[in-house]
Short mmCIF file of C-alpha atoms and ligand atoms in Angstrom, two decimals:
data_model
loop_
_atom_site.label_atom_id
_atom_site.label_comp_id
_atom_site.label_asym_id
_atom_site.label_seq_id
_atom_site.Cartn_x
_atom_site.Cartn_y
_atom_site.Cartn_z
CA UNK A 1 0.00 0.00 0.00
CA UNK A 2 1.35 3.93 -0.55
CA UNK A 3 -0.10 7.20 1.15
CA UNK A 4 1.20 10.49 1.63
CA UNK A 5 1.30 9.87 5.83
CA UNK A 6 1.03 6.47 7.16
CA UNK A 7 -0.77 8.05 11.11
CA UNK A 8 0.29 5.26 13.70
CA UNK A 9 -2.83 5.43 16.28
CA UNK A 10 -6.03 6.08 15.98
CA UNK A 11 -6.74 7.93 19.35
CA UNK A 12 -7.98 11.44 19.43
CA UNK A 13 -4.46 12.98 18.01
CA UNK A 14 -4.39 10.74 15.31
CA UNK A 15 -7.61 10.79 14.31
CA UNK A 16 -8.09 14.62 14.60
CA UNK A 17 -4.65 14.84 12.12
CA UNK A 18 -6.13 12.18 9.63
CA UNK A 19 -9.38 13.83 9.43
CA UNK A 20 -7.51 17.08 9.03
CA UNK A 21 -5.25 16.05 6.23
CA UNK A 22 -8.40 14.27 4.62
CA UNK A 23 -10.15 17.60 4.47
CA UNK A 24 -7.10 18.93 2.26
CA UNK A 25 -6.37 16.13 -0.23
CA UNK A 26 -3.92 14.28 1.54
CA UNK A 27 -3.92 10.83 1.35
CA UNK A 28 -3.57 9.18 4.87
CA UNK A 29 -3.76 5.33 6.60
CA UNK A 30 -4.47 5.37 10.59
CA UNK A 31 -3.00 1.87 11.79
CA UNK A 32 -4.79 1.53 15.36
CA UNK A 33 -3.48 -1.25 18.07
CA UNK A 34 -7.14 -2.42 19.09
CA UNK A 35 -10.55 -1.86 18.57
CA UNK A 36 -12.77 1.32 17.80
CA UNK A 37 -14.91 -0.14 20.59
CA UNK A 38 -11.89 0.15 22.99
CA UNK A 39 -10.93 3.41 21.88
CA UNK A 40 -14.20 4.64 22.64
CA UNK A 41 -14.32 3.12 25.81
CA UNK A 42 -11.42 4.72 27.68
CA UNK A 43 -12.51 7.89 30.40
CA UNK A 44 -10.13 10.61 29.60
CA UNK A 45 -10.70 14.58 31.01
CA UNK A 46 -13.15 16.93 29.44
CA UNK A 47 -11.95 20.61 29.25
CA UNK A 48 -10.99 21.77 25.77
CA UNK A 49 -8.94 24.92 25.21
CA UNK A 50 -10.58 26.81 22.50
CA UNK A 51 -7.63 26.63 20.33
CA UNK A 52 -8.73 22.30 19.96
CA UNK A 53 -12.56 23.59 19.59
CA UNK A 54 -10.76 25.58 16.61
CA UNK A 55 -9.09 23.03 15.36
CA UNK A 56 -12.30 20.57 15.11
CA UNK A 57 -13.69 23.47 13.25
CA UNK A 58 -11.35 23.03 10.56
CA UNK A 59 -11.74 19.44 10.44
CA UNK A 60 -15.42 19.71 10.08
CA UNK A 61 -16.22 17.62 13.50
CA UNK A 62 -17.44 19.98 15.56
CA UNK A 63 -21.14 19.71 15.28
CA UNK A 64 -21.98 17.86 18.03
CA UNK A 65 -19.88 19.70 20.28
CA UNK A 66 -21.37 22.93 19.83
CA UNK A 67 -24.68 21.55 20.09
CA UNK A 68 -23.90 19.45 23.23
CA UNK A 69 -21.16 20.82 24.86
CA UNK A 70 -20.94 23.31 27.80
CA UNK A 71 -18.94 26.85 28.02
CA UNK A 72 -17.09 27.79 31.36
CA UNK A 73 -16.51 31.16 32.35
CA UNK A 74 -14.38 30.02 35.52
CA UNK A 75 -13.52 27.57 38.03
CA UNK A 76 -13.26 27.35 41.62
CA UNK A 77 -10.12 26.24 43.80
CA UNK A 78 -11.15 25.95 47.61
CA UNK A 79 -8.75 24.82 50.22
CA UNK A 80 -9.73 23.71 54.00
CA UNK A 81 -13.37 25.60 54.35
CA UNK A 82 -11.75 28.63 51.66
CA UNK A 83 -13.09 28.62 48.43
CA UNK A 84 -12.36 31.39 45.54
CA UNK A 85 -13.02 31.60 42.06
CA UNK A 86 -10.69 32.42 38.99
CA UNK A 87 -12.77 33.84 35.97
CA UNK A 88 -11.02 33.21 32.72
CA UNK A 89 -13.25 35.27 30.75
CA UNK A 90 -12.30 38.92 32.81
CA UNK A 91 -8.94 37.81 33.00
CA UNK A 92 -8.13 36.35 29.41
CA UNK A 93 -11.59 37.02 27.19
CA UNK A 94 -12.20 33.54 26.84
CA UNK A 95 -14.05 30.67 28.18
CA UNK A 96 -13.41 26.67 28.22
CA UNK A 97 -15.24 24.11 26.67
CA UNK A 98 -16.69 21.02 28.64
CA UNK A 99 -16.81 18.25 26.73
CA UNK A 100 -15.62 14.94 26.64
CA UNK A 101 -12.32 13.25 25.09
CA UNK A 102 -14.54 10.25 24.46
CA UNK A 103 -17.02 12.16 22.51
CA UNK A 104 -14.32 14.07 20.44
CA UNK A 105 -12.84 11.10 19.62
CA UNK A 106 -16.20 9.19 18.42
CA UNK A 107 -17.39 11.96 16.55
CA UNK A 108 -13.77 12.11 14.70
CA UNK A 109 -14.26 8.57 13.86
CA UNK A 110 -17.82 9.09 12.13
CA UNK A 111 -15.58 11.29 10.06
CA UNK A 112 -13.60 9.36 9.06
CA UNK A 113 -15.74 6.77 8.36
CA UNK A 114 -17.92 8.93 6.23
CA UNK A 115 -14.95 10.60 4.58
CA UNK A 116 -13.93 6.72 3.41
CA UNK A 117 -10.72 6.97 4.26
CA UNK A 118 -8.86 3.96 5.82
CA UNK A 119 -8.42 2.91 9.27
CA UNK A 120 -6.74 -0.42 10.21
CA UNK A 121 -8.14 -1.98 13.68
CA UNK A 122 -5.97 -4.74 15.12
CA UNK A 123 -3.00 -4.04 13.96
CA UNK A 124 0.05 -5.56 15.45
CA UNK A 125 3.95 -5.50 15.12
CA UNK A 126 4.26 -2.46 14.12
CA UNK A 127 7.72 -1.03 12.94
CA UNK A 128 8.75 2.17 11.50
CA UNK A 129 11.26 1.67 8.55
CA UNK A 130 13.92 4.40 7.01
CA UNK A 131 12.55 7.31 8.49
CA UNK A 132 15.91 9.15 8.29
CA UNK A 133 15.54 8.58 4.15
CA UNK A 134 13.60 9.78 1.75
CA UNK A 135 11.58 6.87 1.32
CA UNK A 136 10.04 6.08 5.16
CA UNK A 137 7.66 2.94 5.46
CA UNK A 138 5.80 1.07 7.95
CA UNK A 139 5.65 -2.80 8.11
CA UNK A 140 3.09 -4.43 10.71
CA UNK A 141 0.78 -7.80 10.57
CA UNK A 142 -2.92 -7.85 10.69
CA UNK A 143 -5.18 -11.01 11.02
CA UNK A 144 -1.92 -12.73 10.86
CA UNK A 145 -1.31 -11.78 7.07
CA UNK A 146 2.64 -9.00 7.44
CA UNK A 147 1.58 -5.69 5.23
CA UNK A 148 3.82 -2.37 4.23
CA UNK A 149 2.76 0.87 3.71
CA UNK A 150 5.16 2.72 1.64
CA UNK A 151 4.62 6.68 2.71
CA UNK A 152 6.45 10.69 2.59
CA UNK A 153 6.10 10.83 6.23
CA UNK A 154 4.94 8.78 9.52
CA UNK A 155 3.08 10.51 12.48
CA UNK A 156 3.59 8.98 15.38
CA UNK A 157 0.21 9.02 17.31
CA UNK A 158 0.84 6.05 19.47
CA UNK A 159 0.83 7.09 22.98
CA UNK A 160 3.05 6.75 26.08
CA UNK A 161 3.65 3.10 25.46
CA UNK A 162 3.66 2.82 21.56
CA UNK A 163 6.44 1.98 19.04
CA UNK A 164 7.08 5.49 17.35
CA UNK A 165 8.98 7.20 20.48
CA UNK A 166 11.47 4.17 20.56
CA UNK A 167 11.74 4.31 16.49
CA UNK A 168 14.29 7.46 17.56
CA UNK A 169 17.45 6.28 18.05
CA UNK A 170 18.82 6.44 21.96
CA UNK A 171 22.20 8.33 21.13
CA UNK A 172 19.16 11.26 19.62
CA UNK A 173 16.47 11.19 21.92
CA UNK A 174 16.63 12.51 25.33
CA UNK A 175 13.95 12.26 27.93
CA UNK A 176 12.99 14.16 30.78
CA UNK A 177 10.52 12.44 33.47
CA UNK A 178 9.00 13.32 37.07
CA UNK A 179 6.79 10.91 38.67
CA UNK A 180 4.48 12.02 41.79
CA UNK A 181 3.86 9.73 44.60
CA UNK A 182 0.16 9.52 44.11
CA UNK A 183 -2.30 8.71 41.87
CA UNK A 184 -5.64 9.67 41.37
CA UNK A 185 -9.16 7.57 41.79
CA UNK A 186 -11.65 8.99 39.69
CA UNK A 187 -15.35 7.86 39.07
CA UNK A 188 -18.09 8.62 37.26
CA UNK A 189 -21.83 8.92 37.94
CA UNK A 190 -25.36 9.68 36.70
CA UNK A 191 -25.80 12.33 39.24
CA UNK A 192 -25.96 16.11 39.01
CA UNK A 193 -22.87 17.70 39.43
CA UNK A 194 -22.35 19.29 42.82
CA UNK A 195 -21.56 22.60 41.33
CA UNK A 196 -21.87 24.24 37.77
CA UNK A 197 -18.03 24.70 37.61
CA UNK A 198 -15.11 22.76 38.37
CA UNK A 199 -14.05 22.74 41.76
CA UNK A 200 -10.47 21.97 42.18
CA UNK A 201 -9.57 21.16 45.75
CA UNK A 202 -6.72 21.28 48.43
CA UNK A 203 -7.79 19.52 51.83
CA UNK A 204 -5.36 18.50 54.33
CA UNK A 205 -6.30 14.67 53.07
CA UNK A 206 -5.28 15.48 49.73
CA UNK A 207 -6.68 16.57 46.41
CA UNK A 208 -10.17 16.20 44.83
CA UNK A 209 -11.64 17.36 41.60
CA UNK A 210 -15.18 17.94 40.74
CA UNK A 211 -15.55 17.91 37.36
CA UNK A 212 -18.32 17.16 35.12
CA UNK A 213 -19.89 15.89 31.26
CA UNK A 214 -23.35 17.16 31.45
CA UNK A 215 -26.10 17.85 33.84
CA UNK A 216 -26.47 14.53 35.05
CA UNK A 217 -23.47 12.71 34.67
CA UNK A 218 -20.36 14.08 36.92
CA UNK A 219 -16.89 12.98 37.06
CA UNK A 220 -15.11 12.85 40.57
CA UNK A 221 -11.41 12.51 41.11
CA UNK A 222 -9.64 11.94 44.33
CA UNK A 223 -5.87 11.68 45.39
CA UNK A 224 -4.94 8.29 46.15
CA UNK A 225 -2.44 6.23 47.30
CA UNK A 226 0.16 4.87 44.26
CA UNK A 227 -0.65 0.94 46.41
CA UNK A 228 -4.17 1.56 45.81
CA UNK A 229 -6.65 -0.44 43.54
CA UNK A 230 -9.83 0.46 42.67
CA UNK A 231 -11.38 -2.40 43.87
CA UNK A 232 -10.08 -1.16 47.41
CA UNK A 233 -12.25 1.58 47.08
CA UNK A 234 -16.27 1.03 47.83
CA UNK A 235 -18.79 3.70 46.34
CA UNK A 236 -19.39 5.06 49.72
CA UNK A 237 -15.84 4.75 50.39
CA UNK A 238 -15.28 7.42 47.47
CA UNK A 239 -18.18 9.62 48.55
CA UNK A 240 -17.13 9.61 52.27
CA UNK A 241 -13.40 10.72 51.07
CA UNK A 242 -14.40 13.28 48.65
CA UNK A 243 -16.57 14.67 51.30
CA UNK A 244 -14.17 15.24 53.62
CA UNK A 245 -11.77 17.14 51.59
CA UNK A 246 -14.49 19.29 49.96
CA UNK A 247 -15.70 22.89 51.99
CA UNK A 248 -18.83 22.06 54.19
CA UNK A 249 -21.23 23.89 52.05
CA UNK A 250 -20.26 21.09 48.74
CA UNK A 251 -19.72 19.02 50.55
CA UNK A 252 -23.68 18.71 52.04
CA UNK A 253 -24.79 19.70 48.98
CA UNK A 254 -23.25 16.69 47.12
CA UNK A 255 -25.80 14.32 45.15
CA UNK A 256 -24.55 10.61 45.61
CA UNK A 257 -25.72 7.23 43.46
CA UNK A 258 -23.71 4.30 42.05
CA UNK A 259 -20.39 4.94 40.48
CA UNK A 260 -20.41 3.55 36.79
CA UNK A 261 -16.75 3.77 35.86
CA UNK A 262 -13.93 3.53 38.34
CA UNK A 263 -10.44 3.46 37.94
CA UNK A 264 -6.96 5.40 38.80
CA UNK A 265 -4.28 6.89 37.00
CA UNK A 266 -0.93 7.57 37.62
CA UNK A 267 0.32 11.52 37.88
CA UNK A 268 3.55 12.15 35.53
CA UNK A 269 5.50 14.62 33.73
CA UNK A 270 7.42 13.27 30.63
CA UNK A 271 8.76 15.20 27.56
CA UNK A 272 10.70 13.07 25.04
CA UNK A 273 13.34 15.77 22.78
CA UNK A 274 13.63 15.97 19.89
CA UNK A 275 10.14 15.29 18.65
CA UNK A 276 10.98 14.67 14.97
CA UNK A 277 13.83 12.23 13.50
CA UNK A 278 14.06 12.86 9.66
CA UNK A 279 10.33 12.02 8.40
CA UNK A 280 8.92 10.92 11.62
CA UNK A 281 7.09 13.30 13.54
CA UNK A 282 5.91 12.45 17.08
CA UNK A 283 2.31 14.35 18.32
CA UNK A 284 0.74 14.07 21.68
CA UNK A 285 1.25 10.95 24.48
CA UNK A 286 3.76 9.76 22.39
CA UNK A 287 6.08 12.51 22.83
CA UNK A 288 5.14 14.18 26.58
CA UNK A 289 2.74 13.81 29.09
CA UNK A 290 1.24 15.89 31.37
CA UNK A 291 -0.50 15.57 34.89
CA UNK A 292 -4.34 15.35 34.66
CA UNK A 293 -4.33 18.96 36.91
CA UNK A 294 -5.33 21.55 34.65
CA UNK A 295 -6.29 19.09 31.68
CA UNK A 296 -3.54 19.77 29.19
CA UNK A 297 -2.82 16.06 27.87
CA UNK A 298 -5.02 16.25 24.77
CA UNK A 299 -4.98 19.93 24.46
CA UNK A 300 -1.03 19.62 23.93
CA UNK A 301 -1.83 17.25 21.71
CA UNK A 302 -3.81 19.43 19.53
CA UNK A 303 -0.94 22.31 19.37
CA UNK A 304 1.52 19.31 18.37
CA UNK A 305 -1.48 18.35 15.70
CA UNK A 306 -1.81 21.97 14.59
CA UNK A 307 1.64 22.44 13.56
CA UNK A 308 2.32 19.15 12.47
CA UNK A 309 -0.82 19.98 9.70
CA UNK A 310 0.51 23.06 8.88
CA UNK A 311 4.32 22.25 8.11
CA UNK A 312 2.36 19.67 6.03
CA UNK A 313 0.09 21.21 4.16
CA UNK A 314 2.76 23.95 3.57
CA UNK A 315 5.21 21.39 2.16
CA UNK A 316 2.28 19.59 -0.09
CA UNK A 317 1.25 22.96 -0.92
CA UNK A 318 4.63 24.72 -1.98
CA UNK A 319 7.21 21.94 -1.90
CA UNK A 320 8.87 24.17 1.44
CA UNK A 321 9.56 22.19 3.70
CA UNK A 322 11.12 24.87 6.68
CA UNK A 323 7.70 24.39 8.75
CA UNK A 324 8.57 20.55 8.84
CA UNK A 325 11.83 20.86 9.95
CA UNK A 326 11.46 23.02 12.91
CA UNK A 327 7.98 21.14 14.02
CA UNK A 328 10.06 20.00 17.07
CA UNK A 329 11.46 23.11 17.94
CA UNK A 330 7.66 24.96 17.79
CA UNK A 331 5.86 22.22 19.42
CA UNK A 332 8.60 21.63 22.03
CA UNK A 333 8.12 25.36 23.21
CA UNK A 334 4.44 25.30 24.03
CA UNK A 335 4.45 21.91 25.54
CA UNK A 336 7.01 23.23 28.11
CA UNK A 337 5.59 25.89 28.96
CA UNK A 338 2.40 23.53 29.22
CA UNK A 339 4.28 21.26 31.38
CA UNK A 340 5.24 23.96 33.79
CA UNK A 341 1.68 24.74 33.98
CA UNK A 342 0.54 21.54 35.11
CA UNK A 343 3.71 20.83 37.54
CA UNK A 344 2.81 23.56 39.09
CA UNK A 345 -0.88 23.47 39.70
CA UNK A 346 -0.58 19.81 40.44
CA UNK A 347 2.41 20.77 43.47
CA UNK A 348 0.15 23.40 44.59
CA UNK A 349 -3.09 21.38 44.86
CA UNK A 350 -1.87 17.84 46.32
CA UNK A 351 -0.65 16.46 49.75
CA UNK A 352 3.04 15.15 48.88
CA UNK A 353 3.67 12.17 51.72
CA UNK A 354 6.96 13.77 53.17
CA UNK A 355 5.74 17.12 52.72
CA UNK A 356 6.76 19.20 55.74
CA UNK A 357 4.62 21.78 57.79
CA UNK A 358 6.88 24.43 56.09
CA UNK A 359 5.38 23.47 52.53
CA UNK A 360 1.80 22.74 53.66
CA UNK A 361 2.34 26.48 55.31
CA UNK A 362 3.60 27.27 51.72
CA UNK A 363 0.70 25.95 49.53
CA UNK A 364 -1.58 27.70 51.87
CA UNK A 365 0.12 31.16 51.46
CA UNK A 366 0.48 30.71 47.82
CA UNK A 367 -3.38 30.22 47.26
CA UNK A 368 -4.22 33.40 49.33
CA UNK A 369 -1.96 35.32 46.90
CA UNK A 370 -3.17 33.72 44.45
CA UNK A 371 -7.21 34.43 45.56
CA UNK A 372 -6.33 37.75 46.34
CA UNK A 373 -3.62 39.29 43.46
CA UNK A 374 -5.18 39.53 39.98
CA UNK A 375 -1.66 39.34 38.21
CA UNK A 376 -1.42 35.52 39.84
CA UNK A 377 -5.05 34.98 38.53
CA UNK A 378 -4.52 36.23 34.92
CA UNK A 379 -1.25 34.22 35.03
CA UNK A 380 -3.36 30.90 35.86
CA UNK A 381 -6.06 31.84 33.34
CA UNK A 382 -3.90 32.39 30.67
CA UNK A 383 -2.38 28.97 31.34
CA UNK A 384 -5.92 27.30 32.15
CA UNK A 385 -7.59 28.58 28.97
CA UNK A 386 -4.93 27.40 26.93
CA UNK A 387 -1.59 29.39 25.56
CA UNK A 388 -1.77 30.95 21.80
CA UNK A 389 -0.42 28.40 19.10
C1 PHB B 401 -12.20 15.68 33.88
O1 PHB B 401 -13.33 16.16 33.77
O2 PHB B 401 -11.99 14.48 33.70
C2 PHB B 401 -11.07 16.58 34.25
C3 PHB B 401 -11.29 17.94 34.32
C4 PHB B 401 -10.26 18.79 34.69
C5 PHB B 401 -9.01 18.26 34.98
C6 PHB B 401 -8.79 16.90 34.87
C7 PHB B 401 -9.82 16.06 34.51
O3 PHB B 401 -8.02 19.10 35.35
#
């Protein structure tokens, strides 16, 4: 088989850059590891910068959103009985978008299946050929039968734990990791949400989130330990926990019923440099990863997508390809500044276990500033809302 860019994965970053390319005659194959059922299965976080709203736009998926989806002026950050709120619209002009990664993702696929472009489910083996030549491919097998894509360029799409990362030689690629000792438990439940913003949380038993997807279906995160399992952790269990570390006033008014998704995630901060290697380009998980405070993971995805499109529509377009060649260098700089973001609002928010009296006296004095100066709030806004790509 030939295209113009073989896309390895076929989650939200992969999809959003095939449907993209689609849109403006480029030929592209997404090879995915398992099933579209399994892809649309996985929980991921649900606050979209508006520069990824943007960005659907242009790939002609964002119907449904805008029909379903919910806009958020501001969000609220309490810690002990304290609460405060940060409005992103007076401090930056613009609002975020609730929706869910799940429903981004399935309404990219009915894209792409309408569009009749190709997707490959089960695909297996996958290995990235020659992409420091001129003539990159991709062999993998399928239903047991080995296949090759011949193709200009590869995107790697793959994730944390797929192929394309590793496809960079070790003497090129350096990495740069922090992992936090905790994790967080989140659920999910067909309840109202307990307020009609986020409520981000510091308690003196750790972190808690209240998020949301729509009125009645709310998404609850609490800091856990690393040892933990959710299977340790009852319904009332949850509810008990995130009671406690929520002000009084949520806390009562909190609407309770079964959970019907449970699981827990790991906190980390990884940025894999460069993110190109001749014709492979890496976008999203596969290159960096974010904490889930602040919900940056598939929003840095979408910058990485954004410029990864343009550099190659510019080269199909005028043969240049200068965009191309310094995608690394572009992407690299918002998805520090990204990562800072999220190291830091994850450091202020949690209980670290050998944090001292001195730093829980420190997190305590930073959120007063930050509740009381407006040049801390517009910082975190501008961050929150997403920084200009
Ligand atoms: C979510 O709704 O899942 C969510 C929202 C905000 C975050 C993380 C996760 O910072």
């Amino acid at each position: 088989m030939r295209t113009q860019v073989c896309i390895i994965g076929g989650g939200p970053s992969g999809m959003l850059l095939g449907q993209l390319l689609q849109r403006n005659g480029i030929d592209n194959v997404v090879l995915e590891r398992k099933t579209k059922d399994y892809v649309l299965s996985r929980i991921r976080a649900g606050v979209l910068e508006q520069g990824f709203v943007k960005l659907l736009e242009t790939a002609g998926c964002a119907e449904r959103l805008h029909a379903e989806s919910f806009s958020h002026t501001g969000t609220y950050i309490s810690y002990g009985e304290e609460i405060f709120r940060i409005d992103f619209v007076s401090q930056t002009g613009t609002p975020v978008v609730v929706y869910g990664q799940t429903e981004v993702t399935r309404d990219l696929y009915a894209a792409r299946e309408s569009s009749g472009a190709t997707t490959e489910y089960n695909v297996e083996d996958v290995v990235i050929e020659g992409a420091d030549g001129d003539t990159p491919s991709v062999r993998y097998s399928s239903n047991g039968q080995q296949r090759r894509i011949d193709c200009d360029f590869v995107a790697g799409c793959d994730g944390f734990h797929g192929v394309s990362r590793r496809a960079i030689p070790d003497n090129v690629r350096r990495e740069y990791e922090k992992v936090y000792p905790f994790g967080w438990l989140g659920i999910l439940s067909e309840t109202p949400p307990v307020h009609e913003e986020l409520i981000y949380a510091n308690s003196d038993r750790g972190f808690a989130l209240c998020s949301m997807r729509n009125e009645n279906l709310s998404r609850y995160y609490i800091q856990c330990s690393l040892s933990d399992s959710p299977d340790d952790w009852s319904d009332q269990a949850f509810w008990d926990e995130l009671r406690r570390r929520l002000p009084s006033d949520y806390a009562d008014a909190l609407q309770i019923g079964p959970s019907i998704e449970k699981s827990i995630a790991p906190l980390r901060s990884f940025v894999t440099e460069p993110m190109q290697w001749g014709r492979l380009f890496l976008c999203g998980d596969a290159a960096h990863i974010v904490p889930p405070t602040g919900a940056k993971g598939l929003n840095t995805a979408a910058s990485d997508v954004h410029y990864l499109f343009h550099g190659l529509i510019e080269y199909y377009e005028t043969g240049d390809r200068s965009g191309l060649d310094r995608y690394s260098e572009t992407a690299l700089r918002r998805i520090w500044k990204a990562e800072r973001f999220s190291w830091w609002f994850s450091s202020l928010l949690h209980r670290y276990p050998d944090q001292t009296e001195f730093d829980r006296k420190m997190q305590i004095a930073e959120l007063e500033f930050l509740r009381s100066n407006t040049a801390a709030q517009q910082a975190m806004a501008e961050n929150y809302v997403g920084l200009p790509y």
